[in-house]
């Protein structure tokens, strides 16, 4: 019983849809999740927050979660923007940014003059017709267009309903330019691996808990981790018939997952 | 010499990028195209204007072209919106429209209450974040989402630069909902066939002249027509190395194509 929860040393938690539902005014915690995070920390399990959140700097994001009652610090968060900055520096890339205004400070140290790549994040209200045309023109003007996408999510849930995520707009630019984007963030293997390294736990002893069947569960499983899907956030009953991804377990919410995991310790 | 131009009885002409470059203030005719249309009509060749234009009703579109000096009437235009209306009626579909304001009158006779499909056209400024989220929510709320796309173009050229076409936004919704859109308009075979039927000319005796290597040239060739690409509009030199589509001929512009065709008669 609950074999999926045995021999665990570390947890990766998705944030939006697992800890809280985002939305106007900062969003609302999911019932039991504040306590669940505290219980993980008290248990001695290693913990990383592994998010594709790109609507804010990590500082601002963490502050919002702290305001909702979560015990979380910037140093515990693995997020796409810092990973993208490492790639930009390694490859001498100067980005044109199609991202949320609040994410721009993450790229403060990066040369953005005369861009030779485009970075797309969850730009939300910045996904205007004009901004998409501008990013497209930058790409189509390059001999070999380079598009770096901070995640490839299809959609997410906010308190006022489902919203298209960065992946949809990434696909629009990919199609228009006949190129393939490089994805930084979940479900990229490198992203999970850096979160595991930061935690110091091998994949076989780690569980990823998320609400996204493909990007959280499928991505983690491909790295050798267990993947557990919560029935909160963007979860839909049809996920349980997904043609390719079969989670190691379903749980009603994070609190239930932590109950089971701690019982097995 | 110029074997591509022999034994022709009918011509299909793409409009934007062949007759004129669209843009603010209505756009500008491409040099020689006004005269070329007049010469086709004087020659006795059959003629249809075969466009994926969905930023205006045919009436308004034709009026604009007449204003630029073209000899063109509504009855000579094959366009996606009327073709879509036939499909809606045949299948009892009630559309949610994500289209340009000026196209809406084409759907005047169509029941739009309680939608069971989404129609996407080149909505231009109506491609807002809010409107895309709304179309997405309508689709994802259906048991089996039906998305009908008025064309699948990647981009087009206006006087102030390249713009993303409906195909890019179609891809965004396809990806978000994990579905495939039904395309009405070029390069759909049915669309070219109805233009040929309206002209009363078999595919073997017809030439399509366009600036889009895939949607004009490739689509027409798959229907058994000859496809000629003009080096105007969205044409780019790299089109001449297209991995799949090889036009029957390249011409610098419509005027040159008509010169060659009329010489062969």
Short mmCIF file of N, CA, C and O in Angstrom, two decimals, chain A residues 26-69:
data_model
loop_
_atom_site.label_atom_id
_atom_site.label_comp_id
_atom_site.label_asym_id
_atom_site.label_seq_id
_atom_site.Cartn_x
_atom_site.Cartn_y
_atom_site.Cartn_z
N UNK A 26 -3.37 38.38 -5.86
CA UNK A 26 -2.35 37.48 -5.34
C UNK A 26 -2.77 36.03 -5.26
O UNK A 26 -1.94 35.15 -5.15
N UNK A 27 -4.08 35.76 -5.31
CA UNK A 27 -4.53 34.37 -5.27
C UNK A 27 -4.86 33.89 -3.87
O UNK A 27 -4.80 34.67 -2.90
N UNK A 28 -5.22 32.62 -3.76
CA UNK A 28 -5.63 32.05 -2.47
C UNK A 28 -4.93 30.71 -2.25
O UNK A 28 -4.75 29.94 -3.18
N UNK A 29 -4.54 30.43 -0.98
CA UNK A 29 -3.90 29.15 -0.69
C UNK A 29 -4.89 28.00 -0.91
O UNK A 29 -6.10 28.18 -0.73
N UNK A 30 -4.38 26.85 -1.32
CA UNK A 30 -5.21 25.65 -1.41
C UNK A 30 -5.27 25.03 -0.02
O UNK A 30 -4.25 24.93 0.67
N UNK A 31 -6.47 24.63 0.40
CA UNK A 31 -6.69 24.18 1.78
C UNK A 31 -5.69 23.10 2.18
O UNK A 31 -5.51 22.12 1.46
N UNK A 32 -5.03 23.32 3.31
CA UNK A 32 -4.10 22.33 3.85
C UNK A 32 -2.67 22.48 3.37
O UNK A 32 -1.76 21.85 3.93
N UNK A 33 -2.43 23.32 2.35
CA UNK A 33 -1.09 23.37 1.76
C UNK A 33 -0.09 24.13 2.63
O UNK A 33 1.09 23.78 2.68
N UNK A 34 -0.55 25.19 3.32
CA UNK A 34 0.36 25.93 4.20
C UNK A 34 0.92 24.99 5.27
O UNK A 34 2.14 24.91 5.49
N UNK A 35 0.01 24.22 5.89
CA UNK A 35 0.43 23.28 6.94
C UNK A 35 1.30 22.17 6.35
O UNK A 35 2.25 21.71 6.98
N UNK A 36 0.97 21.72 5.14
CA UNK A 36 1.74 20.64 4.51
C UNK A 36 3.19 21.05 4.33
O UNK A 36 4.11 20.26 4.60
N UNK A 37 3.43 22.28 3.89
CA UNK A 37 4.81 22.74 3.70
C UNK A 37 5.53 22.76 5.06
O UNK A 37 6.68 22.32 5.17
N UNK A 38 4.87 23.24 6.08
CA UNK A 38 5.49 23.26 7.42
C UNK A 38 5.82 21.85 7.90
O UNK A 38 6.87 21.61 8.49
N UNK A 39 4.92 20.92 7.61
CA UNK A 39 5.16 19.53 8.05
C UNK A 39 6.34 18.92 7.30
O UNK A 39 7.12 18.15 7.87
N UNK A 40 6.49 19.23 6.02
CA UNK A 40 7.65 18.72 5.26
C UNK A 40 8.94 19.23 5.92
O UNK A 40 9.87 18.47 6.16
N UNK A 41 8.95 20.54 6.22
CA UNK A 41 10.18 21.11 6.80
C UNK A 41 10.49 20.51 8.16
O UNK A 41 11.65 20.26 8.48
N UNK A 42 9.46 20.24 8.96
CA UNK A 42 9.67 19.65 10.28
C UNK A 42 10.13 18.20 10.19
O UNK A 42 10.78 17.68 11.10
N UNK A 43 9.84 17.55 9.05
CA UNK A 43 10.12 16.11 8.91
C UNK A 43 11.57 15.81 8.62
O UNK A 43 12.02 14.67 8.75
N UNK A 44 12.31 16.81 8.16
CA UNK A 44 13.69 16.57 7.76
C UNK A 44 13.84 16.19 6.29
O UNK A 44 14.96 16.04 5.80
N UNK A 45 12.74 16.03 5.58
CA UNK A 45 12.83 15.79 4.13
C UNK A 45 13.44 17.02 3.45
O UNK A 45 13.18 18.16 3.86
N UNK A 46 14.24 16.78 2.41
CA UNK A 46 14.74 17.90 1.59
C UNK A 46 13.58 18.41 0.73
O UNK A 46 12.70 17.63 0.33
N UNK A 47 13.63 19.71 0.41
CA UNK A 47 12.51 20.32 -0.29
C UNK A 47 13.00 21.40 -1.25
O UNK A 47 13.85 22.22 -0.90
N UNK A 48 12.48 21.37 -2.51
CA UNK A 48 12.66 22.48 -3.45
C UNK A 48 11.29 22.83 -4.03
O UNK A 48 10.47 21.95 -4.29
N UNK A 49 11.08 24.11 -4.24
CA UNK A 49 9.91 24.56 -4.97
C UNK A 49 10.33 24.69 -6.44
O UNK A 49 11.26 25.45 -6.74
N UNK A 50 9.70 23.91 -7.29
CA UNK A 50 10.13 23.80 -8.68
C UNK A 50 9.01 24.34 -9.56
O UNK A 50 8.02 23.66 -9.82
N UNK A 51 9.16 25.58 -10.00
CA UNK A 51 8.05 26.30 -10.63
C UNK A 51 8.43 26.80 -12.03
O UNK A 51 9.60 27.10 -12.27
N UNK A 52 7.46 26.87 -12.88
CA UNK A 52 7.65 27.55 -14.17
C UNK A 52 7.14 28.98 -14.11
O UNK A 52 6.98 29.63 -15.14
N UNK A 53 6.88 29.48 -12.93
CA UNK A 53 6.35 30.82 -12.74
C UNK A 53 7.31 31.85 -13.36
O UNK A 53 8.49 31.89 -13.04
N UNK A 54 6.75 32.66 -14.26
CA UNK A 54 7.58 33.71 -14.87
C UNK A 54 6.82 35.04 -14.92
O UNK A 54 7.09 35.89 -15.75
N UNK A 55 5.86 35.20 -14.02
CA UNK A 55 5.12 36.47 -14.00
C UNK A 55 5.72 37.44 -12.99
O UNK A 55 5.20 38.54 -12.82
N UNK A 56 6.78 37.02 -12.31
CA UNK A 56 7.40 37.90 -11.31
C UNK A 56 8.82 37.43 -11.05
O UNK A 56 9.16 36.29 -11.35
N UNK A 57 9.64 38.29 -10.48
CA UNK A 57 10.94 37.86 -9.99
C UNK A 57 10.71 36.86 -8.86
O UNK A 57 9.64 36.84 -8.24
N UNK A 58 11.75 36.05 -8.59
CA UNK A 58 11.61 35.11 -7.47
C UNK A 58 11.33 35.87 -6.16
O UNK A 58 10.54 35.43 -5.34
N UNK A 59 11.99 37.02 -5.99
CA UNK A 59 11.80 37.80 -4.76
C UNK A 59 10.33 38.15 -4.56
O UNK A 59 9.75 37.95 -3.49
N UNK A 60 9.73 38.67 -5.63
CA UNK A 60 8.34 39.11 -5.53
C UNK A 60 7.39 37.92 -5.36
O UNK A 60 6.42 37.97 -4.61
N UNK A 61 7.72 36.86 -6.07
CA UNK A 61 6.91 35.63 -6.02
C UNK A 61 6.91 35.06 -4.61
O UNK A 61 5.87 34.71 -4.04
N UNK A 62 8.12 34.99 -4.02
CA UNK A 62 8.26 34.43 -2.67
C UNK A 62 7.55 35.31 -1.65
O UNK A 62 6.89 34.81 -0.73
N UNK A 63 7.66 36.62 -1.84
CA UNK A 63 7.01 37.54 -0.92
C UNK A 63 5.49 37.32 -0.93
O UNK A 63 4.83 37.32 0.10
N UNK A 64 4.96 37.10 -2.12
CA UNK A 64 3.52 36.85 -2.25
C UNK A 64 3.12 35.58 -1.51
O UNK A 64 2.13 35.55 -0.77
N UNK A 65 3.94 34.52 -1.67
CA UNK A 65 3.62 33.25 -1.02
C UNK A 65 3.77 33.36 0.49
O UNK A 65 2.98 32.79 1.26
N UNK A 66 4.79 34.10 0.93
CA UNK A 66 4.93 34.34 2.38
C UNK A 66 3.69 35.05 2.90
O UNK A 66 3.19 34.72 3.98
N UNK A 67 3.19 36.01 2.12
CA UNK A 67 1.99 36.74 2.53
C UNK A 67 0.78 35.84 2.66
O UNK A 67 -0.15 36.13 3.41
N UNK A 68 0.79 34.74 1.89
CA UNK A 68 -0.32 33.77 1.98
C UNK A 68 -0.10 32.78 3.12
O UNK A 68 -0.94 31.91 3.37
N UNK A 69 1.07 32.90 3.81
CA UNK A 69 1.30 32.06 4.99
C UNK A 69 2.32 30.96 4.79
O UNK A 69 2.59 30.20 5.72
#
